[in-house]
Amino acid sequence: MPLANLDVLVSEVERQSIIALDSAQQTLPGSHHNAEKSIVIERQDHSYYLDLKGWCQTFGRADETDWGNVVIPEKFQSYLWKLLAFSNSSSPVIDPKYQQTRCRNIKDIRAKDNNLKNIQTEDIWQAAGLRSWATCPVSSVVIIQGTSQTIRCLEAFSYEISLKLVEMFPTIWMLSEPSSREFVAAYDETELLRQLAIQALQQITYFKASLFIEILCLFKNCKSSHDWFHILKTIFQALPKVYVIVDLNILGARNSRANNWPDDFQTLISQLSSNCSSNFYGRRPENDHLKYTQLQFDVLSVLMSTDIRVDNQPGCNSNAVLGAKRTCHNPILGAPNRSNSASNRSGLENSCDGRERHDKTPHRNDITVAVICALPLEANAVLAVFNNHWDIQSFGNLETDKNAYSLGRIGCHNVVLVHMPGMGRAAAATVAASCRTSFPSIRVALIVGICGAIPFHNLSTEILLGDVIISDRLVVYDFGRQFPDKFVRKDDMHDSARKPPEEIQNFLSKMKVPMHHNRLQDSTGSYLKTLVESKLAPYPGAKEDRLFQPSYRHQHQKASECFQCASTEPFNGVVCDTARTSTCNPLGCDPTRLVVRRRHSQIINNFNTWLPLIHFGAYASGDTVMKSGEHRDQIAEREQVIAFEMEGAGVWEILPCVIIKGVCDYADSHKNKQWQNYAAVTAAACLKAFLEVWPISRGDSNSGLN
């Protein structure tokens, strides 16, 4: 990132800091934009700006090559969107929740008015075309048009659909209610787009510094609706999914100025990549009978009922017209229940994104993904990312199958979780063979759990504890011949350096492209945040991520404590059993022998927020637990691997396989179990993000689940 761009950020922080400081020293003039419904720059905390400015100036002295992966510290995350929002204009920011509150109050008042009791939205919810939009796996724009007699009905529908969507998906909206119309009337129509962009910014879980400054420059130079659509595209690219609800009646008599916006949204969506799902629902009043139009685009993405990312799905009508009265049997679009508030929140539950409850259990031939875990803590993390669970008793095991399974759905994929009896190649091969027999439609087996990593690969790339490693090759490093002087790995027609099948190779090649790689990391980070907040596994902290020099052994450091350890020579001496089972602190491992790492130091010094990175590379698989820094580095150099694990070699020969494991140690003598739970959770978060983009099979789309 050019240093000049950093100067733009520092300058903007300084400008807003002065405004906030001046405002703090004087009484704010009265305004109809009260604190409840809007946010203004004058009410922002001056100390926040000082802290952010200090971070900018400190980090500005760091190596510029680090900017690509720098995540702005979490303590600033909740304020960053405000800095962007007020960089373009000092006008207030509408609180979208206040809009919903106002709409709810208006709805309650109308319900008590006999003249307004007939405002119902069931016909819209039951419209066949709306159902088609909801279940079609491509991004789309829905425009609902109506007469002046239907305005109130459509306003109510916009409010209702915003309530349903926001419970499950990133959703932004501009609803038509008196205070919103009054606010927008004071500005031109582009203010509506500005408000949408600001809401979208708040959906970004982690802000990378490079993205933040890019958006800041766009905000400062924005002058037209075309510029705002470009900003929306940039923000949407940082989001795996977003829904946009716009009631154009908010513009009042000026709504004609937004006539081209549906086309602009169509252009925006068509430019987004296949991994970004941006769905736009807009409605505008017209001098016409009540009618609905659906537009769809050639982008592989997600609608409210699916995470499918394939083209030309069956049942998707590109020219669907909404409006016909039709009972909607799909609970995805169930109208709000007027009499049962408990069910009012579940109208969109049956989405393929996951918060659904499917009544019909699939056939075993519909199971297309196997997830294999060697340890209970690994399986526990995977179960936490299941979107729904099925009773295994309804399946039953085949007579020869002794495996233990859990069944469910992750995203759009029917998944079987295989619980291994223990670690190692033989156990993995046994459970994989039985799984293949019981579930013949398995397309990919994902070995998910924890691993030990080589701390540096490609000479300079750092791997930290909690990062995730996805396999693109497997080396059975303990398969070979032991001669008196050395071990020689066997190379023949059954070469132990194995590549995955072509389908998996092609998919991994796509995911290594920086754009897809970054989105996979961002989705993983988002899911990880949810898992950590659920108390599944706490983050141990960067200070607990300690890497010792490869030759520095984990042993008693003082002769007075253990004569056996004190006499140890490299590769020759013996470490006592007590040292093997102890952590570093009681043994007195010397902190001056720790390896200094750039990315790790940035996190320790609060220059960067810890966020798991995803690395693609070769795994070394074997029945030996690697606990030696010297041997680790020797094997890594010889075999060009970046991680060690123990189950891949057993599964690789039986099922198409990808290994997804979180780093819990550095495969050296200092390894311990402190990071295991957290590493298992990062792997599970990556598994969910991985399956979001893994192509769906016919078995998934045709199963009874749908």
XYZ file of C-alpha atoms in Angstrom, residues 176-474:
299
model
C -40.277 4.046 4.229
C -41.658 5.643 7.387
C -42.285 9.321 8.237
C -38.968 10.149 9.917
C -36.957 8.427 7.163
C -38.866 10.249 4.448
C -38.341 13.525 6.285
C -34.620 12.824 6.594
C -34.054 11.871 2.950
C -36.083 14.871 1.776
C -33.333 17.141 3.120
C -30.750 15.617 0.748
C -30.568 14.360 -2.809
C -31.373 10.760 -3.709
C -27.734 9.616 -3.394
C -28.058 9.998 0.385
C -30.116 6.802 0.312
C -27.191 4.951 -1.300
C -24.809 6.460 1.251
C -26.955 5.100 4.073
C -26.950 1.630 2.467
C -23.165 1.712 2.072
C -22.712 2.691 5.719
C -24.955 -0.161 6.864
C -23.035 -2.586 4.652
C -19.756 -1.462 6.235
C -21.089 -2.522 9.623
C -21.519 -6.078 8.316
C -17.765 -6.524 7.757
C -16.430 -8.664 10.588
C -12.743 -7.846 10.233
C -11.285 -4.804 8.515
C -8.003 -5.346 6.736
C -6.054 -2.100 6.660
C -5.640 -2.180 2.890
C -9.398 -2.583 2.299
C -10.239 0.094 4.840
C -8.006 2.701 3.242
C -9.232 1.748 -0.243
C -12.836 2.365 0.827
C -11.839 5.592 2.578
C -10.359 6.946 -0.653
C -13.541 5.962 -2.515
C -15.756 7.655 0.077
C -13.790 10.892 -0.030
C -13.992 11.068 -3.828
C -17.635 9.980 -4.162
C -19.841 12.484 -6.008
C -22.546 10.588 -7.896
C -24.833 7.573 -7.705
C -22.423 5.778 -10.044
C -19.663 6.304 -7.480
C -21.874 4.975 -4.688
C -22.651 1.812 -6.632
C -18.919 1.297 -7.085
C -18.480 1.655 -3.324
C -21.283 -0.838 -2.698
C -19.595 -3.323 -5.014
C -16.285 -2.939 -3.156
C -17.983 -3.512 0.197
C -20.090 -6.436 -1.033
C -16.925 -8.152 -2.256
C -15.789 -8.287 1.376
C -19.030 -9.988 2.451
C -19.893 -13.646 1.771
C -23.574 -12.708 1.656
C -25.723 -9.605 1.980
C -29.400 -8.788 1.449
C -30.522 -5.300 0.451
C -34.070 -4.057 1.062
C -35.006 -0.655 -0.353
C -38.445 0.930 -0.295
C -38.106 3.622 -2.949
C -41.253 5.307 -1.692
C -38.883 6.879 0.825
C -37.876 9.275 -1.969
C -41.426 10.528 -2.329
C -41.975 12.531 -5.502
C -38.302 12.099 -6.414
C -38.494 8.319 -6.845
C -38.326 8.760 -10.630
C -34.690 9.763 -10.195
C -33.999 6.207 -9.068
C -35.561 4.552 -12.111
C -32.165 3.281 -13.248
C -31.178 1.844 -9.889
C -32.502 -1.677 -10.559
C -30.312 -1.788 -13.669
C -27.410 -0.429 -11.626
C -27.916 -3.180 -9.049
C -28.064 -5.719 -11.861
C -24.733 -4.466 -13.169
C -23.279 -4.495 -9.666
C -24.342 -8.062 -8.971
C -23.123 -9.333 -12.332
C -19.680 -7.929 -11.549
C -19.389 -9.733 -8.247
C -17.581 -13.031 -8.074
C -19.314 -16.355 -7.667
C -18.554 -16.430 -3.945
C -20.313 -13.204 -3.097
C -24.057 -13.304 -2.804
C -25.744 -9.957 -2.903
C -29.500 -9.993 -3.120
C -31.497 -6.830 -3.673
C -35.131 -6.385 -2.839
C -36.552 -3.048 -3.853
C -40.045 -1.746 -4.153
C -41.401 1.376 -5.738
C -44.884 2.801 -6.329
C -46.048 3.059 -9.942
C -49.209 4.144 -11.697
C -50.003 0.580 -12.567
C -51.795 -2.390 -11.129
C -49.993 -4.388 -8.456
C -47.322 -6.404 -10.198
C -43.953 -7.925 -9.475
C -40.898 -8.352 -11.631
C -37.909 -10.576 -11.050
C -34.549 -10.070 -12.713
C -31.720 -12.602 -12.442
C -28.066 -12.554 -13.305
C -25.334 -14.923 -14.392
C -23.472 -14.910 -11.093
C -23.088 -17.971 -8.937
C -24.306 -16.940 -5.546
C -26.901 -17.359 -2.874
C -30.517 -16.416 -2.347
C -32.406 -16.560 0.895
C -33.000 -20.296 0.650
C -29.726 -21.714 -0.576
C -25.959 -21.569 -0.583
C -25.756 -23.341 -3.953
C -23.093 -21.944 -6.244
C -23.769 -23.633 -9.562
C -25.312 -22.383 -12.782
C -28.732 -23.120 -14.218
C -30.340 -24.855 -11.291
C -33.626 -26.571 -12.066
C -36.781 -24.779 -11.082
C -35.369 -21.282 -11.467
C -37.558 -19.151 -13.710
C -35.700 -16.086 -14.939
C -38.923 -14.348 -15.958
C -41.046 -15.093 -12.925
C -43.942 -12.727 -12.356
C -45.186 -12.331 -8.811
C -48.722 -11.589 -7.885
C -50.882 -14.644 -8.392
C -52.665 -15.880 -5.289
C -51.082 -19.155 -4.372
C -50.609 -21.016 -1.147
C -46.941 -21.188 -0.266
C -46.146 -24.590 1.202
C -42.462 -23.751 1.547
C -41.868 -22.360 5.056
C -39.015 -20.309 3.629
C -41.563 -17.674 2.714
C -44.173 -18.288 5.351
C -46.076 -15.111 6.088
C -45.779 -13.771 9.628
C -48.136 -15.608 11.937
C -50.604 -13.074 13.266
C -51.713 -15.211 16.186
C -48.596 -16.986 17.356
C -45.644 -14.786 18.161
C -43.450 -17.787 18.834
C -43.669 -18.840 15.226
C -43.386 -15.321 13.889
C -39.613 -15.525 13.829
C -39.332 -18.770 11.906
C -40.820 -17.906 8.561
C -37.434 -18.067 6.854
C -35.975 -20.930 8.855
C -35.832 -23.456 6.054
C -32.978 -21.742 4.267
C -30.100 -23.753 2.931
C -27.777 -21.457 4.820
C -28.490 -23.401 7.826
C -30.814 -22.336 10.537
C -33.396 -24.698 9.188
C -35.207 -27.690 10.597
C -35.970 -30.252 7.899
C -38.673 -32.760 8.660
C -37.585 -35.361 6.167
C -34.350 -37.238 6.741
C -32.426 -37.915 3.518
C -31.594 -41.317 2.124
C -28.069 -42.588 2.734
C -27.398 -42.148 -0.990
C -27.966 -38.411 -0.533
C -24.968 -38.105 1.808
C -22.158 -36.679 -0.335
C -19.622 -35.357 2.180
C -17.820 -37.299 4.902
C -16.052 -35.504 7.736
C -13.582 -37.661 9.644
C -12.346 -36.751 13.131
C -9.848 -38.696 15.219
C -10.423 -36.968 18.570
C -13.617 -36.115 20.479
C -12.595 -32.452 20.741
C -12.334 -32.330 16.935
C -15.773 -33.905 16.481
C -17.278 -31.565 19.069
C -16.088 -28.540 17.096
C -17.470 -29.945 13.832
C -20.864 -30.676 15.389
C -21.024 -27.027 16.426
C -21.092 -25.929 12.763
C -23.840 -28.356 11.735
C -26.888 -26.431 10.580
C -29.198 -29.264 11.556
C -28.876 -32.797 12.886
C -30.606 -36.050 12.014
C -31.239 -39.120 14.088
C -28.706 -41.790 13.133
C -31.149 -44.462 14.315
C -33.280 -43.868 11.236
C -30.351 -45.024 9.105
C -28.870 -47.926 10.996
C -25.438 -49.334 10.195
C -24.817 -52.052 7.670
C -24.036 -55.385 9.283
C -20.299 -55.117 8.614
C -20.038 -51.434 9.522
C -18.838 -50.842 13.080
C -18.386 -47.089 12.710
C -20.040 -44.455 14.889
C -21.675 -41.637 12.911
C -23.387 -38.298 13.347
C -25.527 -37.039 10.486
C -26.621 -33.579 9.509
C -26.262 -30.727 7.124
C -23.662 -28.002 6.719
C -24.790 -25.288 4.331
C -26.228 -27.075 1.307
C -24.398 -30.353 1.868
C -25.616 -33.562 3.467
C -22.792 -34.608 5.775
C -21.817 -37.697 7.740
C -19.396 -37.182 10.618
C -17.263 -40.250 11.287
C -16.039 -40.644 14.873
C -12.737 -42.529 14.849
C -11.812 -44.790 17.797
C -8.337 -43.261 17.920
C -5.536 -41.672 15.960
C -3.402 -43.217 13.242
C -3.338 -44.539 9.729
C -4.823 -47.995 10.361
C -7.842 -46.688 12.259
C -8.443 -44.064 9.577
C -8.309 -46.629 6.780
C -10.761 -48.899 8.580
C -13.398 -46.236 9.222
C -13.009 -44.816 5.701
C -13.608 -48.211 4.104
C -16.747 -48.822 6.162
C -18.000 -45.304 5.493
C -17.591 -45.768 1.754
C -19.679 -48.946 1.932
C -22.478 -47.428 4.000
C -22.569 -44.125 2.098
C -21.751 -44.916 -1.540
C -22.349 -41.359 -2.813
C -19.499 -39.751 -0.880
C -17.715 -37.317 -3.213
C -15.159 -35.990 -0.774
C -13.843 -36.928 2.652
C -12.661 -34.025 4.772
C -10.286 -34.909 7.584
C -10.855 -32.143 10.099
C -9.015 -31.542 13.339
C -5.636 -30.469 14.689
C -2.091 -30.729 13.415
C 1.498 -29.677 14.043
C 2.989 -27.139 11.654
C 6.315 -26.052 10.266
C 6.520 -22.461 11.553
C 7.953 -21.063 8.308
C 7.367 -22.160 4.737
C 8.287 -20.667 1.375
C 11.243 -19.179 3.263
C 9.265 -16.306 4.774
C 5.584 -17.216 5.258
C 4.779 -17.547 8.951
C 2.346 -20.077 10.359
C 0.953 -19.234 13.788
C -0.965 -21.387 16.229
C -4.638 -21.320 15.271
C -3.968 -20.965 11.546
C -5.541 -23.567 9.264
C -3.740 -25.751 6.728
C -5.541 -27.292 3.747
C -3.825 -30.152 1.957
C -2.942 -30.089 -1.715
C -0.588 -33.073 -1.455
C 0.235 -35.852 1.007
